[in-house]
Amino acid sequence: MPAGETDHRPWGRYTVLADEPDHKVKRITVEPGQRLSLQRHAHRSEHWFAVSGEGVVTWDDEEIHFSPGQAVDLPQGCWHRVRNDGAEPFVFFVVQGGSYFGEDDIERKEDDYGRV
């Protein structure tokens, strides 16, 4: 998806802010009561930075409360997801680094919306 476009998902939406050969940057909004799939990537790592709302990050077997100003680095291959237990949208930025950034580099272990 080219920079500047927004993709709507069952859990919220994301906007691609930069899509370069060596990195990709997204702004992600997770709506209240929603969560992303438990997933991992074979070709990229991710740096997440929270800007508004509250979220809970699952990283392998650990859960981390995530609030504005906090950041987390998710290495390539780790299982991860984020959920929003709050009443407000949870917004964070993702900087992806690696060799490939396509949406088909998502291996899902669990998904609330039936995606494989």
PDB file of N, CA and C in Angstrom, residues 2 9 15 19 28 31-32 39 43 47 53 56 58 66 68-69 71 73 79 81 85 89 99 102-103 107-108 112:
ATOM      1  N   PRO A   2       0.658   2.172  -0.878  1.00  0.00           N
ATOM      2  CA  PRO A   2       1.493   3.377  -0.951  1.00  0.00           C
ATOM      3  C   PRO A   2       1.336   4.271   0.275  1.00  0.00           C
ATOM      4  N   ARG A   9      -9.459  -2.272   9.000  1.00  0.00           N
ATOM      5  CA  ARG A   9      -9.451  -3.666   9.417  1.00  0.00           C
ATOM      6  C   ARG A   9     -10.553  -3.861  10.464  1.00  0.00           C
ATOM      7  N   THR A  15      -2.517   3.598   8.692  1.00  0.00           N
ATOM      8  CA  THR A  15      -2.114   4.466   7.598  1.00  0.00           C
ATOM      9  C   THR A  15      -0.619   4.295   7.388  1.00  0.00           C
ATOM     10  N   ASP A  19       7.020   4.146   2.968  1.00  0.00           N
ATOM     11  CA  ASP A  19       7.230   2.800   2.436  1.00  0.00           C
ATOM     12  C   ASP A  19       8.482   2.846   1.564  1.00  0.00           C
ATOM     13  N   ILE A  28      -1.091   3.189  13.589  1.00  0.00           N
ATOM     14  CA  ILE A  28      -2.112   2.171  13.819  1.00  0.00           C
ATOM     15  C   ILE A  28      -3.080   2.644  14.898  1.00  0.00           C
ATOM     16  N   GLU A  31      -9.344   0.084  17.960  1.00  0.00           N
ATOM     17  CA  GLU A  31     -10.575   0.549  18.588  1.00  0.00           C
ATOM     18  C   GLU A  31     -10.790  -0.144  19.941  1.00  0.00           C
ATOM     19  N   PRO A  32     -11.553   0.491  20.852  1.00  0.00           N
ATOM     20  CA  PRO A  32     -11.828  -0.108  22.161  1.00  0.00           C
ATOM     21  C   PRO A  32     -12.418  -1.513  22.034  1.00  0.00           C
ATOM     22  N   GLN A  39       0.672 -12.804  16.046  1.00  0.00           N
ATOM     23  CA  GLN A  39       1.379 -12.983  14.795  1.00  0.00           C
ATOM     24  C   GLN A  39       2.879 -12.857  14.962  1.00  0.00           C
ATOM     25  N   HIS A  43      10.568 -11.730   8.112  1.00  0.00           N
ATOM     26  CA  HIS A  43      11.500 -10.847   7.404  1.00  0.00           C
ATOM     27  C   HIS A  43      11.659  -9.457   8.008  1.00  0.00           C
ATOM     28  N   HIS A  47       9.479  -1.656  15.790  1.00  0.00           N
ATOM     29  CA  HIS A  47       9.600  -0.754  16.933  1.00  0.00           C
ATOM     30  C   HIS A  47       8.256  -0.049  17.060  1.00  0.00           C
ATOM     31  N   GLY A  53      -4.164   6.850  24.187  1.00  0.00           N
ATOM     32  CA  GLY A  53      -4.928   5.701  24.652  1.00  0.00           C
ATOM     33  C   GLY A  53      -4.037   4.758  25.440  1.00  0.00           C
ATOM     34  N   VAL A  56      -2.386  -3.149  25.658  1.00  0.00           N
ATOM     35  CA  VAL A  56      -1.629  -4.229  26.278  1.00  0.00           C
ATOM     36  C   VAL A  56      -0.940  -4.983  25.147  1.00  0.00           C
ATOM     37  N   THR A  58       1.216  -8.131  23.909  1.00  0.00           N
ATOM     38  CA  THR A  58       1.655  -9.492  24.174  1.00  0.00           C
ATOM     39  C   THR A  58       2.916  -9.710  23.354  1.00  0.00           C
ATOM     40  N   PHE A  66       0.897  -0.673  27.947  1.00  0.00           N
ATOM     41  CA  PHE A  66       1.498   0.248  26.989  1.00  0.00           C
ATOM     42  C   PHE A  66       0.725   1.558  27.009  1.00  0.00           C
ATOM     43  N   PRO A  68       0.991   6.192  26.428  1.00  0.00           N
ATOM     44  CA  PRO A  68       1.689   7.202  25.636  1.00  0.00           C
ATOM     45  C   PRO A  68       3.110   7.473  26.126  1.00  0.00           C
ATOM     46  N   GLY A  69       4.032   7.545  25.155  1.00  0.00           N
ATOM     47  CA  GLY A  69       5.434   7.795  25.450  1.00  0.00           C
ATOM     48  C   GLY A  69       6.262   6.537  25.611  1.00  0.00           C
ATOM     49  N   ALA A  71       7.728   2.757  24.477  1.00  0.00           N
ATOM     50  CA  ALA A  71       8.121   2.086  23.241  1.00  0.00           C
ATOM     51  C   ALA A  71       8.502   0.650  23.553  1.00  0.00           C
ATOM     52  N   ASP A  73      10.476  -2.817  21.421  1.00  0.00           N
ATOM     53  CA  ASP A  73      11.121  -3.379  20.237  1.00  0.00           C
ATOM     54  C   ASP A  73      10.773  -4.856  20.145  1.00  0.00           C
ATOM     55  N   TRP A  79       6.402 -13.858  18.645  1.00  0.00           N
ATOM     56  CA  TRP A  79       4.940 -13.772  18.587  1.00  0.00           C
ATOM     57  C   TRP A  79       4.515 -12.498  19.300  1.00  0.00           C
ATOM     58  N   ARG A  81       1.125  -9.274  19.700  1.00  0.00           N
ATOM     59  CA  ARG A  81      -0.183  -8.686  19.389  1.00  0.00           C
ATOM     60  C   ARG A  81      -0.382  -7.506  20.314  1.00  0.00           C
ATOM     61  N   ASP A  85      -8.064  -2.565  25.865  1.00  0.00           N
ATOM     62  CA  ASP A  85      -9.084  -2.827  26.882  1.00  0.00           C
ATOM     63  C   ASP A  85      -9.758  -1.541  27.351  1.00  0.00           C
ATOM     64  N   PRO A  89      -9.751   5.013  21.641  1.00  0.00           N
ATOM     65  CA  PRO A  89      -8.865   4.354  20.674  1.00  0.00           C
ATOM     66  C   PRO A  89      -7.409   4.379  21.159  1.00  0.00           C
ATOM     67  N   SER A  99      14.065  -6.955   5.585  1.00  0.00           N
ATOM     68  CA  SER A  99      14.272  -7.158   4.153  1.00  0.00           C
ATOM     69  C   SER A  99      12.988  -7.180   3.337  1.00  0.00           C
ATOM     70  N   GLY A 102       5.834  -6.722   3.131  1.00  0.00           N
ATOM     71  CA  GLY A 102       4.513  -7.050   2.612  1.00  0.00           C
ATOM     72  C   GLY A 102       3.601  -7.642   3.679  1.00  0.00           C
ATOM     73  N   GLU A 103       2.293  -7.466   3.486  1.00  0.00           N
ATOM     74  CA  GLU A 103       1.311  -7.997   4.427  1.00  0.00           C
ATOM     75  C   GLU A 103       1.298  -9.525   4.427  1.00  0.00           C
ATOM     76  N   GLU A 107       2.469 -14.386   9.851  1.00  0.00           N
ATOM     77  CA  GLU A 107       2.053 -15.730  10.221  1.00  0.00           C
ATOM     78  C   GLU A 107       1.173 -15.589  11.453  1.00  0.00           C
ATOM     79  N   ARG A 108      -0.100 -15.967  11.335  1.00  0.00           N
ATOM     80  CA  ARG A 108      -1.047 -15.819  12.438  1.00  0.00           C
ATOM     81  C   ARG A 108      -1.179 -17.126  13.222  1.00  0.00           C
ATOM     82  N   ASP A 112      -9.099 -13.252  16.071  1.00  0.00           N
ATOM     83  CA  ASP A 112     -10.508 -13.127  16.467  1.00  0.00           C
ATOM     84  C   ASP A 112     -11.442 -13.021  15.276  1.00  0.00           C
TER      85      ASP A 112
END
